[in-house]
Amino acid sequence: MMDQLTFKTENSGRIQMVENSFGPSGVRLFKPGRILIGEGRLIKQGHRKQQPKAFFLFNDILVYGSIILNGRWHKKQKIIPLENIKLVDMEDSEGFMHQWLIRTPSKSFFVSAFSAQEKQAWMEHIKECQSNLLQDGSRQPSSDFAMTWIPDRAAQKCMRCFSKFSATKRRHHCRKCGFLVCNACSKERVVIDHIHSNKRLRICSHCHEERSRQRGNSAESNSSDEEEVIAISNEEEEEELQNYTPMFKPWVYSLPD
């Protein structure tokens, strides 16, 4: 009984510290039954550059945010229900070590750990928490996932018309395929329900033609599994990696027997 009471008190304190680190703009994280499993830092691949982020794994959600004041404070809090996550392992290659893909219905992105052991710990604990969460059948795993964006630096030309990007011909991302395209090749806007139910999002001319053809061939062509996109992330913070010291706390906090 004492171990249970001690754990409950310590867990509440840890969750409160995470809440406080996001300041008044953060969402309240404490709720009955929620447990903070572990925390650490990962490098998130943004569409412009790599960015260190603080990640917090709970038994039902994954929370991450930008790091400020050397980790004492965080901002731009993002919360992902674990049932909406699909992990895809990635092989190591030159310039891309200890990386995996986190897919969600509204946004998919690559993250990398600072060692193979940390990567394994993250993936195993996320999968374990997700499995435990889905056991009672009250939550259903998502089947619709967004495509990842092609990083800005990966293309110097529009991936549809092959015109060279410049100061006046800017890069844009198609929300359906994730390709880098120019404005002339991405004038169409469509509603994609599992991204945003009432907002028209940019898609490229190729995806629009394909979508129109599918809708013409089948009355069920608006099925959400055809609408894999990445939501716009205008608020992406561009933290510099220079002078960045990796930090990784002990993965699993002590749980009561």
Short mmCIF file of C-alpha atoms in Angstrom, two decimals:
data_model
loop_
_atom_site.label_atom_id
_atom_site.label_comp_id
_atom_site.label_asym_id
_atom_site.label_seq_id
_atom_site.Cartn_x
_atom_site.Cartn_y
_atom_site.Cartn_z
CA MET A 1 0.00 0.00 0.00
CA MET A 2 2.80 2.40 0.88
CA ASP A 3 4.53 1.67 -2.44
CA GLN A 4 1.31 2.47 -4.29
CA LEU A 5 0.83 5.73 -2.40
CA THR A 6 4.46 6.72 -2.92
CA PHE A 7 4.27 5.99 -6.63
CA LYS A 8 1.02 7.94 -7.02
CA THR A 9 2.54 10.96 -5.30
CA GLU A 10 5.76 10.80 -7.31
CA ASN A 11 3.90 10.30 -10.60
CA SER A 12 1.65 13.29 -9.90
CA GLY A 13 4.69 15.41 -9.14
CA ARG A 14 6.44 14.39 -12.34
CA ILE A 15 3.38 15.15 -14.48
CA GLN A 16 3.01 18.51 -12.74
CA MET A 17 6.61 19.36 -13.60
CA VAL A 18 5.98 18.58 -17.28
CA GLU A 19 2.82 20.71 -17.23
CA ASN A 20 4.68 23.61 -15.62
CA SER A 21 7.51 23.42 -18.15
CA PHE A 22 5.09 24.36 -20.95
CA GLY A 23 3.79 27.39 -19.06
CA PRO A 24 0.25 28.76 -19.38
CA SER A 25 0.03 27.95 -23.09
CA GLY A 26 0.27 24.20 -22.44
CA VAL A 27 -2.66 21.83 -22.06
CA ARG A 28 -3.32 20.28 -18.67
CA LEU A 29 -1.80 16.79 -18.67
CA PHE A 30 -2.83 15.32 -15.32
CA LYS A 31 -5.83 13.00 -15.28
CA PRO A 32 -6.73 9.95 -13.16
CA GLY A 33 -4.91 6.85 -14.35
CA ARG A 34 -2.35 8.68 -16.48
CA ILE A 35 1.26 7.67 -15.84
CA LEU A 36 4.43 9.35 -17.07
CA ILE A 37 6.49 6.42 -18.34
CA GLY A 38 9.65 8.20 -19.44
CA GLU A 39 11.14 11.23 -21.14
CA GLY A 40 14.10 12.30 -23.22
CA ARG A 41 15.27 14.29 -26.22
CA LEU A 42 15.09 13.32 -29.84
CA ILE A 43 16.08 15.06 -33.06
CA LYS A 44 12.99 15.76 -35.17
CA GLN A 45 13.35 16.20 -38.92
CA GLY A 46 11.51 19.37 -39.92
CA HIS A 47 10.88 20.30 -43.53
CA ARG A 48 13.67 22.90 -43.30
CA LYS A 49 16.15 21.44 -40.81
CA GLN A 50 16.69 19.07 -37.92
CA GLN A 51 15.48 20.25 -34.52
CA PRO A 52 16.01 18.93 -30.98
CA LYS A 53 12.69 18.31 -29.21
CA ALA A 54 11.68 17.17 -25.75
CA PHE A 55 9.48 14.04 -25.79
CA PHE A 56 7.36 12.71 -22.92
CA LEU A 57 5.81 9.25 -23.09
CA PHE A 58 2.69 8.63 -21.02
CA ASN A 59 0.69 5.41 -20.87
CA ASP A 60 -1.93 6.90 -23.25
CA ILE A 61 -0.33 9.84 -25.09
CA LEU A 62 2.97 11.05 -26.54
CA VAL A 63 3.79 14.72 -25.87
CA TYR A 64 6.57 16.76 -27.44
CA GLY A 65 7.62 20.36 -27.69
CA SER A 66 10.38 22.81 -28.49
CA ILE A 67 13.22 23.26 -26.01
CA ILE A 68 14.02 26.66 -24.51
CA LEU A 69 16.34 27.76 -21.71
CA ASN A 70 18.42 24.59 -21.98
CA GLY A 71 15.51 22.29 -21.25
CA ARG A 72 14.07 24.04 -18.22
CA TRP A 73 11.11 25.27 -20.27
CA HIS A 74 9.26 24.08 -23.35
CA LYS A 75 6.83 25.54 -25.86
CA LYS A 76 4.66 24.57 -28.84
CA GLN A 77 3.20 21.56 -27.04
CA LYS A 78 1.96 18.74 -29.27
CA ILE A 79 -0.11 15.82 -27.97
CA ILE A 80 -0.62 12.57 -29.91
CA PRO A 81 -2.96 9.81 -28.62
CA LEU A 82 -1.05 6.53 -28.72
CA GLU A 83 -3.79 4.78 -30.66
CA ASN A 84 -3.11 7.23 -33.51
CA ILE A 85 0.57 6.34 -33.82
CA LYS A 86 2.28 3.94 -36.19
CA LEU A 87 6.03 3.42 -35.91
CA VAL A 88 8.16 2.53 -38.92
CA ASP A 89 11.75 1.44 -38.34
CA MET A 90 14.42 2.87 -40.64
CA GLU A 91 17.78 1.35 -41.52
CA ASP A 92 20.89 3.38 -40.75
CA SER A 93 22.50 5.15 -43.68
CA GLU A 94 25.03 7.92 -44.18
CA GLY A 95 23.72 11.00 -42.43
CA PHE A 96 20.67 9.18 -41.03
CA MET A 97 21.50 7.17 -37.92
CA HIS A 98 19.18 5.72 -35.24
CA GLN A 99 16.12 7.04 -37.05
CA TRP A 100 12.49 5.96 -37.29
CA LEU A 101 9.23 7.34 -38.62
CA ILE A 102 6.30 8.38 -36.43
CA ARG A 103 3.10 8.34 -38.49
CA THR A 104 -0.19 9.93 -37.35
CA PRO A 105 -3.40 10.84 -39.21
CA SER A 106 -2.55 14.55 -39.42
CA LYS A 107 1.25 14.59 -39.50
CA SER A 108 4.13 12.17 -40.01
CA PHE A 109 7.76 12.90 -39.24
CA PHE A 110 11.17 11.32 -38.76
CA VAL A 111 12.95 11.34 -35.41
CA SER A 112 16.38 10.06 -34.44
CA ALA A 113 17.92 9.08 -31.13
CA PHE A 114 21.53 9.57 -30.05
CA SER A 115 22.30 5.84 -29.96
CA ALA A 116 20.90 2.52 -31.12
CA GLN A 117 20.05 1.65 -27.51
CA GLU A 118 17.99 4.81 -27.04
CA LYS A 119 16.17 4.22 -30.31
CA GLN A 120 15.30 0.68 -29.25
CA ALA A 121 14.09 1.89 -25.85
CA TRP A 122 11.83 4.54 -27.36
CA MET A 123 10.27 2.19 -29.90
CA GLU A 124 9.78 -0.69 -27.48
CA HIS A 125 8.16 1.43 -24.78
CA ILE A 126 5.86 3.24 -27.19
CA LYS A 127 4.71 -0.08 -28.65
CA GLU A 128 4.24 -1.60 -25.19
CA CYS A 129 2.16 1.35 -23.96
CA GLN A 130 0.12 1.29 -27.16
CA SER A 131 -0.52 -2.45 -26.83
CA ASN A 132 -1.65 -2.10 -23.21
CA LEU A 133 -3.91 0.81 -24.13
CA LEU A 134 -5.70 -1.11 -26.89
CA GLN A 135 -6.19 -4.33 -24.92
CA ASP A 136 -9.64 -3.52 -23.53
CA GLY A 137 -11.04 -2.66 -26.94
CA SER A 138 -12.37 0.76 -25.92
CA ARG A 139 -9.98 2.49 -28.33
CA GLN A 140 -9.39 1.63 -31.96
CA PRO A 141 -6.06 2.15 -33.73
CA SER A 142 -6.03 4.61 -36.59
CA SER A 143 -5.85 3.28 -40.14
CA ASP A 144 -5.24 6.60 -41.93
CA PHE A 145 -1.79 8.15 -41.81
CA ALA A 146 -0.22 11.23 -43.33
CA MET A 147 2.58 11.22 -45.84
CA THR A 148 5.91 12.73 -44.86
CA TRP A 149 7.08 15.95 -46.46
CA ILE A 150 10.11 16.00 -48.73
CA PRO A 151 12.67 18.24 -46.94
CA ASP A 152 13.21 21.63 -48.59
CA ARG A 153 16.88 20.98 -49.24
CA ALA A 154 16.13 17.72 -51.09
CA ALA A 155 14.87 19.40 -54.27
CA GLN A 156 16.13 22.42 -56.20
CA LYS A 157 13.39 22.10 -58.83
CA CYS A 158 9.62 21.67 -58.77
CA MET A 159 8.95 17.92 -58.62
CA ARG A 160 6.08 18.29 -61.10
CA CYS A 161 7.12 20.80 -63.81
CA PHE A 162 10.88 20.75 -63.01
CA SER A 163 11.19 24.54 -62.99
CA LYS A 164 14.06 25.71 -60.80
CA PHE A 165 13.14 27.21 -57.44
CA SER A 166 14.28 30.79 -56.82
CA ALA A 167 13.54 33.82 -54.66
CA THR A 168 10.41 34.42 -56.72
CA LYS A 169 9.50 30.79 -57.45
CA ARG A 170 9.10 29.47 -53.93
CA ARG A 171 8.78 25.93 -52.62
CA HIS A 172 5.42 24.61 -51.45
CA HIS A 173 4.38 21.17 -50.19
CA CYS A 174 1.51 19.19 -51.62
CA ARG A 175 -0.53 18.03 -48.63
CA LYS A 176 -1.44 14.77 -50.36
CA CYS A 177 1.87 13.41 -51.69
CA GLY A 178 4.36 15.56 -49.74
CA PHE A 179 6.25 16.62 -52.90
CA LEU A 180 7.97 19.99 -53.23
CA VAL A 181 6.18 21.97 -55.92
CA CYS A 182 5.92 25.52 -57.23
CA ASN A 183 2.85 27.70 -56.83
CA ALA A 184 1.79 27.20 -60.46
CA CYS A 185 1.69 23.43 -59.89
CA SER A 186 -0.24 23.64 -56.61
CA LYS A 187 -3.14 26.03 -57.13
CA GLU A 188 -5.84 23.52 -56.20
CA ARG A 189 -7.31 23.36 -52.68
CA VAL A 190 -9.34 20.48 -51.26
CA VAL A 191 -10.79 19.44 -47.91
CA ILE A 192 -9.12 16.34 -46.48
CA ASP A 193 -11.29 15.18 -43.62
CA HIS A 194 -8.82 13.43 -41.34
CA ILE A 195 -6.43 16.39 -41.57
CA HIS A 196 -8.91 19.23 -41.20
CA SER A 197 -12.64 18.73 -41.64
CA ASN A 198 -13.39 22.25 -42.90
CA LYS A 199 -10.12 23.70 -44.20
CA ARG A 200 -9.12 23.56 -47.85
CA LEU A 201 -5.51 22.39 -48.18
CA ARG A 202 -2.98 22.85 -50.98
CA ILE A 203 -2.46 19.90 -53.31
CA CYS A 204 -0.45 19.61 -56.51
CA SER A 205 -1.99 19.40 -59.98
CA HIS A 206 -1.06 15.72 -60.34
CA CYS A 207 -2.79 14.72 -57.10
CA HIS A 208 -5.81 16.83 -58.00
CA GLU A 209 -6.14 15.12 -61.39
CA GLU A 210 -5.72 11.71 -59.76
CA ARG A 211 -8.27 12.56 -57.10
CA SER A 212 -10.78 13.81 -59.69
CA ARG A 213 -10.31 10.65 -61.76
CA GLN A 214 -10.85 8.44 -58.72
CA ARG A 215 -13.95 10.35 -57.69
CA GLY A 216 -15.29 9.93 -61.20
CA ASN A 217 -14.65 6.19 -61.20
CA SER A 218 -16.06 5.40 -57.77
CA ALA A 219 -18.67 6.91 -55.47
CA GLU A 220 -16.52 5.81 -52.58
CA SER A 221 -13.40 7.59 -53.80
CA ASN A 222 -13.50 10.04 -50.91
CA SER A 223 -12.35 7.26 -48.61
CA SER A 224 -9.86 8.72 -46.17
CA ASP A 225 -7.20 6.15 -47.00
CA GLU A 226 -6.65 7.99 -50.28
CA GLU A 227 -5.96 11.24 -48.49
CA GLU A 228 -2.60 10.73 -46.85
CA VAL A 229 -1.14 14.17 -46.26
CA ILE A 230 0.94 16.28 -43.97
CA ALA A 231 -0.72 19.20 -42.21
CA ILE A 232 0.97 22.59 -42.49
CA SER A 233 3.32 23.28 -39.66
CA ASN A 234 3.86 27.02 -39.81
CA GLU A 235 4.80 27.13 -36.18
CA GLU A 236 7.87 24.89 -36.57
CA GLU A 237 10.66 26.28 -34.41
CA GLU A 238 14.17 26.30 -35.90
CA GLU A 239 16.42 25.57 -32.95
CA GLU A 240 20.09 25.49 -33.78
CA LEU A 241 21.90 22.21 -33.17
CA GLN A 242 25.19 23.98 -32.54
CA ASN A 243 26.46 23.55 -29.00
CA TYR A 244 23.60 21.16 -28.30
CA THR A 245 24.33 18.56 -25.62
CA PRO A 246 22.14 15.44 -25.77
CA MET A 247 20.23 14.61 -22.60
CA PHE A 248 18.41 11.40 -21.91
CA LYS A 249 16.91 10.62 -18.55
CA PRO A 250 16.50 7.03 -17.27
CA TRP A 251 13.79 5.63 -19.49
CA VAL A 252 11.20 4.03 -17.27
CA TYR A 253 10.30 5.54 -13.95
CA SER A 254 9.88 3.00 -11.15
CA LEU A 255 6.45 1.42 -11.31
CA PRO A 256 4.74 -0.26 -8.36
CA ASP A 257 4.47 -4.04 -8.33
#
